[in-house]
């Protein structure tokens, strides 16, 4: 038997989590268009691939590539800490697929990237949303973070 047959609510949960994720991604793009967001396109989603996980690189600054990388790495980590502190009951420091509630924020573990060498690590923000999150509240907190950091 397939998973969908054993858990009939799963298909609806996937669609709802995708809608919440798409809404947050769109809000982030509007608030901070210079950020880099890695997420499925609308065209791919229409074909049935509707993930609830996206990745984000906040804008960076610095004179050298090393300075820009270090600044971005620290800013990305600071965003994760901010979101978890702002919403301790709803935001946690972990990412997996298929959350039943809340939002999970993390820097991906090296094992998920297939690397153990520091220079190969990607310090992108990874966020996973459930079907039951308050996107308006998350957007408000994201905007506050961006304002506090002088990004907007």
N, C-alpha and C. Protein backbone atom coordinates (compact mmCIF):
# COMPACT_ATOMS: atom_id res chain seq x y z
N UNK A 1 0.85 -1.18 0.00
CA UNK A 1 0.00 0.00 0.00
C UNK A 1 0.89 1.24 0.00
N UNK A 2 0.41 2.27 -0.64
CA UNK A 2 1.19 3.50 -0.70
C UNK A 2 0.93 4.35 0.53
N UNK A 3 1.84 5.28 0.76
CA UNK A 3 1.70 6.19 1.89
C UNK A 3 0.42 7.01 1.79
N UNK A 4 0.08 7.44 0.60
CA UNK A 4 -1.15 8.23 0.41
C UNK A 4 -2.39 7.44 0.78
N UNK A 5 -2.38 6.14 0.55
CA UNK A 5 -3.53 5.31 0.92
C UNK A 5 -3.62 5.15 2.43
N UNK A 6 -2.48 5.04 3.09
CA UNK A 6 -2.45 4.85 4.53
C UNK A 6 -2.68 6.15 5.31
N UNK A 7 -2.36 7.27 4.70
CA UNK A 7 -2.54 8.57 5.35
C UNK A 7 -3.28 9.49 4.41
N UNK A 8 -4.60 9.34 4.31
CA UNK A 8 -5.36 10.11 3.33
C UNK A 8 -5.27 11.62 3.51
N UNK A 9 -4.96 12.10 4.70
CA UNK A 9 -4.85 13.55 4.92
C UNK A 9 -3.53 14.12 4.40
N UNK A 10 -2.60 13.25 4.06
CA UNK A 10 -1.27 13.70 3.67
C UNK A 10 -1.30 14.59 2.42
N UNK A 11 -2.06 14.24 1.41
CA UNK A 11 -2.10 15.03 0.18
C UNK A 11 -2.56 16.46 0.45
N UNK A 12 -3.59 16.59 1.28
CA UNK A 12 -4.09 17.93 1.62
C UNK A 12 -3.05 18.69 2.44
N UNK A 13 -2.39 18.02 3.37
CA UNK A 13 -1.36 18.65 4.19
C UNK A 13 -0.21 19.15 3.33
N UNK A 14 0.18 18.37 2.34
CA UNK A 14 1.26 18.77 1.43
C UNK A 14 0.86 20.03 0.66
N UNK A 15 -0.34 20.06 0.14
CA UNK A 15 -0.82 21.22 -0.63
C UNK A 15 -0.91 22.46 0.25
N UNK A 16 -1.42 22.31 1.47
CA UNK A 16 -1.55 23.46 2.37
C UNK A 16 -0.18 23.98 2.81
N UNK A 17 0.75 23.07 3.09
CA UNK A 17 2.10 23.49 3.48
C UNK A 17 2.78 24.20 2.31
N UNK A 18 2.58 23.69 1.09
CA UNK A 18 3.14 24.36 -0.08
C UNK A 18 2.59 25.78 -0.21
N UNK A 19 1.27 25.94 -0.03
CA UNK A 19 0.64 27.27 -0.15
C UNK A 19 1.23 28.23 0.88
N UNK A 20 1.43 27.77 2.10
CA UNK A 20 2.02 28.62 3.15
C UNK A 20 3.45 28.98 2.79
N UNK A 21 4.20 28.01 2.31
CA UNK A 21 5.59 28.24 1.94
C UNK A 21 5.68 29.21 0.77
N UNK A 22 4.86 29.00 -0.24
CA UNK A 22 4.85 29.90 -1.40
C UNK A 22 4.52 31.33 -0.97
N UNK A 23 3.54 31.47 -0.06
CA UNK A 23 3.15 32.79 0.42
C UNK A 23 4.32 33.48 1.15
N UNK A 24 5.02 32.74 2.01
CA UNK A 24 6.15 33.33 2.73
C UNK A 24 7.28 33.68 1.76
N UNK A 25 7.57 32.80 0.83
CA UNK A 25 8.61 33.07 -0.17
C UNK A 25 8.26 34.34 -0.96
N UNK A 26 7.02 34.46 -1.40
CA UNK A 26 6.59 35.66 -2.14
C UNK A 26 6.74 36.92 -1.29
N UNK A 27 6.38 36.82 0.00
CA UNK A 27 6.50 37.97 0.90
C UNK A 27 7.95 38.37 1.09
N UNK A 28 8.83 37.39 1.25
CA UNK A 28 10.26 37.68 1.39
C UNK A 28 10.79 38.34 0.12
N UNK A 29 10.38 37.84 -1.04
CA UNK A 29 10.83 38.43 -2.31
C UNK A 29 10.38 39.88 -2.44
N UNK A 30 9.16 40.17 -1.98
CA UNK A 30 8.67 41.55 -2.04
C UNK A 30 9.43 42.45 -1.05
N UNK A 31 9.67 41.95 0.16
CA UNK A 31 10.35 42.74 1.18
C UNK A 31 11.83 42.94 0.87
N UNK A 32 12.46 41.92 0.34
CA UNK A 32 13.91 41.93 0.17
C UNK A 32 14.27 41.33 -1.19
N UNK A 33 13.97 42.05 -2.27
CA UNK A 33 14.18 41.47 -3.61
C UNK A 33 15.63 41.13 -3.91
N UNK A 34 16.58 41.71 -3.20
CA UNK A 34 17.99 41.42 -3.45
C UNK A 34 18.46 40.13 -2.78
N UNK A 35 17.59 39.49 -2.01
CA UNK A 35 17.95 38.21 -1.41
C UNK A 35 17.90 37.12 -2.48
N UNK A 36 18.56 36.00 -2.19
CA UNK A 36 18.52 34.86 -3.10
C UNK A 36 17.66 33.78 -2.47
N UNK A 37 16.58 33.45 -3.13
CA UNK A 37 15.69 32.41 -2.62
C UNK A 37 15.73 31.23 -3.58
N UNK A 38 15.90 30.07 -2.99
CA UNK A 38 15.96 28.83 -3.77
C UNK A 38 14.68 28.06 -3.46
N UNK A 39 13.77 28.07 -4.44
CA UNK A 39 12.49 27.41 -4.24
C UNK A 39 11.94 26.98 -5.60
N UNK A 40 11.03 26.08 -5.55
CA UNK A 40 10.43 25.53 -6.76
C UNK A 40 9.68 26.64 -7.53
N UNK A 41 9.72 26.56 -8.84
CA UNK A 41 8.97 27.53 -9.65
C UNK A 41 7.49 27.17 -9.66
N UNK A 42 6.66 28.13 -10.01
CA UNK A 42 5.22 27.87 -10.12
C UNK A 42 4.94 26.79 -11.16
N UNK A 43 5.70 26.79 -12.24
CA UNK A 43 5.50 25.80 -13.29
C UNK A 43 5.75 24.38 -12.79
N UNK A 44 6.79 24.21 -12.02
CA UNK A 44 7.09 22.89 -11.48
C UNK A 44 6.03 22.49 -10.45
N UNK A 45 5.59 23.44 -9.63
CA UNK A 45 4.54 23.15 -8.64
C UNK A 45 3.25 22.70 -9.33
N UNK A 46 2.95 23.30 -10.47
CA UNK A 46 1.74 22.92 -11.21
C UNK A 46 1.83 21.48 -11.72
N UNK A 47 3.04 20.96 -11.82
CA UNK A 47 3.23 19.57 -12.24
C UNK A 47 3.13 18.61 -11.06
N UNK A 48 2.93 19.16 -9.85
CA UNK A 48 2.71 18.31 -8.69
C UNK A 48 3.83 18.27 -7.67
N UNK A 49 4.96 18.91 -7.93
CA UNK A 49 6.04 18.94 -6.96
C UNK A 49 5.88 20.18 -6.10
N UNK A 50 5.38 20.00 -4.87
CA UNK A 50 5.04 21.12 -4.00
C UNK A 50 5.74 21.01 -2.65
N UNK A 51 7.03 21.34 -2.61
CA UNK A 51 7.76 21.22 -1.34
C UNK A 51 7.37 22.30 -0.34
N UNK A 52 7.62 22.00 0.92
CA UNK A 52 7.37 22.96 1.99
C UNK A 52 8.68 23.50 2.55
N UNK A 53 9.76 23.32 1.82
CA UNK A 53 11.09 23.74 2.25
C UNK A 53 11.68 24.69 1.20
N UNK A 54 12.27 25.79 1.68
CA UNK A 54 12.99 26.68 0.78
C UNK A 54 14.31 27.08 1.43
N UNK A 55 15.21 27.60 0.62
CA UNK A 55 16.49 28.09 1.12
C UNK A 55 16.62 29.56 0.78
N UNK A 56 17.39 30.26 1.59
CA UNK A 56 17.49 31.71 1.48
C UNK A 56 18.90 32.16 1.80
N UNK A 57 19.44 33.03 0.97
CA UNK A 57 20.68 33.74 1.27
C UNK A 57 20.32 35.22 1.37
N UNK A 58 20.59 35.80 2.53
CA UNK A 58 20.35 37.22 2.70
C UNK A 58 21.41 38.01 1.95
N UNK A 59 21.11 39.27 1.61
CA UNK A 59 22.08 40.09 0.89
C UNK A 59 23.37 40.23 1.71
N UNK A 60 24.46 40.40 1.01
CA UNK A 60 25.74 40.49 1.70
C UNK A 60 26.47 41.76 1.32
N UNK A 61 27.54 42.03 2.04
CA UNK A 61 28.39 43.17 1.74
C UNK A 61 29.80 42.83 2.17
N UNK A 62 30.74 43.57 1.64
CA UNK A 62 32.15 43.36 1.96
C UNK A 62 33.01 43.66 0.75
N UNK A 63 34.28 43.88 1.00
CA UNK A 63 35.22 44.22 -0.07
C UNK A 63 35.71 43.00 -0.83
N UNK A 64 35.89 41.90 -0.12
CA UNK A 64 36.42 40.70 -0.75
C UNK A 64 35.39 39.58 -0.72
N UNK A 65 35.62 38.58 -1.51
CA UNK A 65 34.70 37.41 -1.52
C UNK A 65 34.64 36.79 -0.12
N UNK A 66 35.79 36.71 0.54
CA UNK A 66 35.83 36.13 1.89
C UNK A 66 35.00 36.97 2.87
N UNK A 67 35.13 38.29 2.80
CA UNK A 67 34.35 39.17 3.68
C UNK A 67 32.85 39.02 3.40
N UNK A 68 32.49 38.95 2.12
CA UNK A 68 31.07 38.81 1.76
C UNK A 68 30.51 37.48 2.26
N UNK A 69 31.30 36.41 2.11
CA UNK A 69 30.87 35.09 2.57
C UNK A 69 30.69 35.07 4.08
N UNK A 70 31.65 35.62 4.81
CA UNK A 70 31.58 35.63 6.28
C UNK A 70 30.40 36.47 6.77
N UNK A 71 30.19 37.64 6.14
CA UNK A 71 29.07 38.50 6.54
C UNK A 71 27.74 37.78 6.30
N UNK A 72 27.61 37.18 5.13
CA UNK A 72 26.36 36.49 4.79
C UNK A 72 26.13 35.31 5.72
N UNK A 73 27.17 34.55 6.00
CA UNK A 73 27.08 33.40 6.90
C UNK A 73 26.57 33.84 8.27
N UNK A 74 27.14 34.89 8.82
CA UNK A 74 26.73 35.37 10.14
C UNK A 74 25.32 35.95 10.11
N UNK A 75 24.98 36.67 9.05
CA UNK A 75 23.64 37.25 8.93
C UNK A 75 22.59 36.15 8.81
N UNK A 76 22.88 35.12 8.02
CA UNK A 76 21.95 34.00 7.88
C UNK A 76 21.71 33.32 9.23
N UNK A 77 22.79 33.09 9.99
CA UNK A 77 22.67 32.46 11.31
C UNK A 77 21.89 33.38 12.26
N UNK A 78 22.12 34.67 12.15
CA UNK A 78 21.43 35.64 13.01
C UNK A 78 19.92 35.63 12.74
N UNK A 79 19.53 35.50 11.47
CA UNK A 79 18.11 35.42 11.12
C UNK A 79 17.46 34.20 11.78
N UNK A 80 18.12 33.07 11.70
CA UNK A 80 17.57 31.85 12.30
C UNK A 80 17.37 32.04 13.80
N UNK A 81 18.40 32.56 14.46
CA UNK A 81 18.30 32.79 15.90
C UNK A 81 17.17 33.77 16.22
N UNK A 82 17.02 34.80 15.41
CA UNK A 82 15.97 35.80 15.61
C UNK A 82 14.58 35.18 15.51
N UNK A 83 14.36 34.39 14.46
CA UNK A 83 13.04 33.79 14.25
C UNK A 83 12.69 32.82 15.39
N UNK A 84 13.65 32.05 15.84
CA UNK A 84 13.40 31.09 16.92
C UNK A 84 13.13 31.82 18.23
N UNK A 85 13.87 32.88 18.49
CA UNK A 85 13.66 33.66 19.71
C UNK A 85 12.33 34.40 19.66
N UNK A 86 11.96 34.93 18.51
CA UNK A 86 10.70 35.68 18.37
C UNK A 86 9.49 34.77 18.50
N UNK A 87 9.62 33.51 18.10
CA UNK A 87 8.49 32.58 18.09
C UNK A 87 8.90 31.23 18.67
N UNK A 88 9.24 31.17 19.96
CA UNK A 88 9.76 29.92 20.53
C UNK A 88 8.78 28.75 20.49
N UNK A 89 7.50 29.02 20.44
CA UNK A 89 6.53 27.93 20.39
C UNK A 89 6.26 27.44 18.97
N UNK A 90 6.64 28.25 17.99
CA UNK A 90 6.32 27.91 16.60
C UNK A 90 7.53 27.71 15.71
N UNK A 91 8.68 28.24 16.09
CA UNK A 91 9.89 28.12 15.28
C UNK A 91 10.92 27.31 16.05
N UNK A 92 11.48 26.34 15.36
CA UNK A 92 12.46 25.46 15.99
C UNK A 92 13.70 25.36 15.09
N UNK A 93 14.79 24.87 15.67
CA UNK A 93 16.04 24.78 14.95
C UNK A 93 16.25 23.36 14.42
N UNK A 94 15.55 23.05 13.36
CA UNK A 94 15.65 21.73 12.73
C UNK A 94 14.90 21.81 11.42
N UNK A 95 15.24 20.96 10.48
CA UNK A 95 14.47 20.90 9.24
C UNK A 95 14.27 19.46 8.85
N UNK A 96 13.05 19.13 8.57
CA UNK A 96 12.71 17.84 7.97
C UNK A 96 11.48 18.08 7.12
N UNK A 97 11.10 17.12 6.37
CA UNK A 97 9.92 17.27 5.53
C UNK A 97 8.70 16.76 6.30
N UNK A 98 7.55 17.35 6.03
CA UNK A 98 6.31 16.85 6.56
C UNK A 98 6.00 17.27 7.98
N UNK A 99 6.39 18.50 8.37
CA UNK A 99 6.06 18.98 9.69
C UNK A 99 4.55 18.98 9.90
N UNK A 100 4.13 18.67 11.11
CA UNK A 100 2.71 18.72 11.43
C UNK A 100 2.32 20.10 11.96
N UNK A 101 3.28 20.83 12.53
CA UNK A 101 3.01 22.19 12.98
C UNK A 101 4.31 22.96 13.02
N UNK A 102 4.18 24.27 13.06
CA UNK A 102 5.34 25.13 13.22
C UNK A 102 6.19 25.31 11.98
N UNK A 103 7.31 25.97 12.21
CA UNK A 103 8.30 26.25 11.18
C UNK A 103 9.66 25.87 11.72
N UNK A 104 10.49 25.31 10.88
CA UNK A 104 11.81 24.87 11.27
C UNK A 104 12.84 25.66 10.49
N UNK A 105 13.84 26.21 11.19
CA UNK A 105 14.86 27.06 10.59
C UNK A 105 16.23 26.49 10.94
N UNK A 106 17.11 26.39 9.96
CA UNK A 106 18.44 25.85 10.25
C UNK A 106 19.43 26.20 9.14
N UNK A 107 20.68 25.99 9.46
CA UNK A 107 21.75 25.92 8.45
C UNK A 107 21.86 24.42 8.17
N UNK A 108 21.77 23.99 6.92
CA UNK A 108 21.77 22.54 6.65
C UNK A 108 23.00 21.83 7.21
N UNK A 109 22.78 20.66 7.73
CA UNK A 109 23.88 19.85 8.24
C UNK A 109 24.76 19.40 7.08
N UNK A 110 26.03 19.23 7.33
CA UNK A 110 26.94 18.84 6.25
C UNK A 110 26.54 17.49 5.66
N UNK A 111 25.96 16.61 6.46
CA UNK A 111 25.62 15.29 5.93
C UNK A 111 24.55 15.39 4.84
N UNK A 112 23.68 16.41 4.94
CA UNK A 112 22.65 16.57 3.92
C UNK A 112 23.21 17.19 2.66
N UNK A 113 24.39 17.78 2.77
CA UNK A 113 25.02 18.39 1.61
C UNK A 113 26.08 17.47 1.02
N UNK A 114 26.34 16.37 1.67
CA UNK A 114 27.33 15.42 1.16
C UNK A 114 28.75 15.90 1.30
N UNK A 115 29.01 16.76 2.27
CA UNK A 115 30.37 17.26 2.44
C UNK A 115 30.73 17.36 3.91
N UNK A 116 31.98 17.21 4.19
CA UNK A 116 32.47 17.42 5.55
C UNK A 116 33.57 18.46 5.57
N UNK A 117 34.00 18.94 4.41
CA UNK A 117 35.05 19.95 4.35
C UNK A 117 34.44 21.34 4.55
N UNK A 118 35.01 22.12 5.45
CA UNK A 118 34.48 23.45 5.80
C UNK A 118 34.33 24.34 4.57
N UNK A 119 35.30 24.33 3.68
CA UNK A 119 35.24 25.20 2.50
C UNK A 119 34.12 24.83 1.54
N UNK A 120 33.61 23.61 1.64
CA UNK A 120 32.54 23.16 0.76
C UNK A 120 31.14 23.39 1.35
N UNK A 121 31.08 23.79 2.61
CA UNK A 121 29.79 23.97 3.26
C UNK A 121 29.06 25.19 2.72
N UNK A 122 27.76 25.11 2.67
CA UNK A 122 26.91 26.20 2.25
C UNK A 122 26.11 26.64 3.46
N UNK A 123 26.27 27.88 3.88
CA UNK A 123 25.61 28.37 5.09
C UNK A 123 24.30 29.08 4.77
N UNK A 124 23.58 28.57 3.83
CA UNK A 124 22.29 29.11 3.44
C UNK A 124 21.27 28.83 4.55
N UNK A 125 20.27 29.69 4.68
CA UNK A 125 19.17 29.45 5.61
C UNK A 125 18.24 28.43 4.97
N UNK A 126 17.84 27.44 5.71
CA UNK A 126 16.86 26.48 5.22
C UNK A 126 15.65 26.55 6.15
N UNK A 127 14.48 26.73 5.58
CA UNK A 127 13.24 26.82 6.38
C UNK A 127 12.22 25.83 5.83
N UNK A 128 11.52 25.19 6.75
CA UNK A 128 10.47 24.23 6.40
C UNK A 128 9.20 24.63 7.13
N UNK A 129 8.10 24.72 6.41
CA UNK A 129 6.84 25.16 7.00
C UNK A 129 5.83 24.03 7.03
N UNK A 130 5.00 24.05 8.04
CA UNK A 130 3.88 23.12 8.10
C UNK A 130 2.66 23.80 7.47
N UNK A 131 1.59 23.07 7.38
CA UNK A 131 0.34 23.63 6.85
C UNK A 131 -0.32 24.57 7.85
N UNK A 132 0.18 24.58 9.06
CA UNK A 132 -0.46 25.35 10.13
C UNK A 132 0.50 26.38 10.71
N UNK A 133 0.87 27.37 9.90
CA UNK A 133 1.71 28.46 10.38
C UNK A 133 1.03 29.78 10.05
N UNK A 134 1.37 30.78 10.81
CA UNK A 134 0.86 32.13 10.60
C UNK A 134 1.86 32.88 9.73
N UNK A 135 1.63 32.87 8.44
CA UNK A 135 2.57 33.48 7.49
C UNK A 135 2.67 34.98 7.71
N UNK A 136 1.55 35.63 8.04
CA UNK A 136 1.59 37.08 8.28
C UNK A 136 2.51 37.40 9.46
N UNK A 137 2.44 36.61 10.51
CA UNK A 137 3.29 36.83 11.68
C UNK A 137 4.76 36.58 11.34
N UNK A 138 5.04 35.51 10.60
CA UNK A 138 6.43 35.24 10.19
C UNK A 138 6.96 36.36 9.30
N UNK A 139 6.12 36.85 8.40
CA UNK A 139 6.52 37.94 7.51
C UNK A 139 6.82 39.20 8.31
N UNK A 140 5.97 39.48 9.30
CA UNK A 140 6.18 40.65 10.15
C UNK A 140 7.52 40.55 10.88
N UNK A 141 7.82 39.39 11.41
CA UNK A 141 9.09 39.18 12.11
C UNK A 141 10.27 39.29 11.15
N UNK A 142 10.13 38.71 9.96
CA UNK A 142 11.20 38.81 8.96
C UNK A 142 11.45 40.28 8.61
N UNK A 143 10.38 41.04 8.43
CA UNK A 143 10.52 42.47 8.11
C UNK A 143 11.20 43.21 9.26
N UNK A 144 10.87 42.86 10.49
CA UNK A 144 11.51 43.49 11.66
C UNK A 144 13.00 43.18 11.67
N UNK A 145 13.36 41.93 11.42
CA UNK A 145 14.77 41.55 11.35
C UNK A 145 15.49 42.37 10.28
N UNK A 146 14.90 42.44 9.10
CA UNK A 146 15.53 43.17 7.99
C UNK A 146 15.70 44.65 8.33
N UNK A 147 14.71 45.21 9.00
CA UNK A 147 14.78 46.61 9.41
C UNK A 147 15.87 46.80 10.47
N UNK A 148 15.90 45.91 11.47
CA UNK A 148 16.92 45.99 12.52
C UNK A 148 18.33 45.89 11.96
N UNK A 149 18.50 45.09 10.91
CA UNK A 149 19.81 44.86 10.30
C UNK A 149 20.15 45.87 9.20
N UNK A 150 19.23 46.80 8.94
CA UNK A 150 19.47 47.81 7.91
C UNK A 150 19.39 47.29 6.49
N UNK A 151 18.68 46.17 6.29
CA UNK A 151 18.54 45.59 4.96
C UNK A 151 17.43 46.26 4.15
N UNK A 152 16.46 46.83 4.87
CA UNK A 152 15.36 47.56 4.20
C UNK A 152 15.16 48.89 4.89
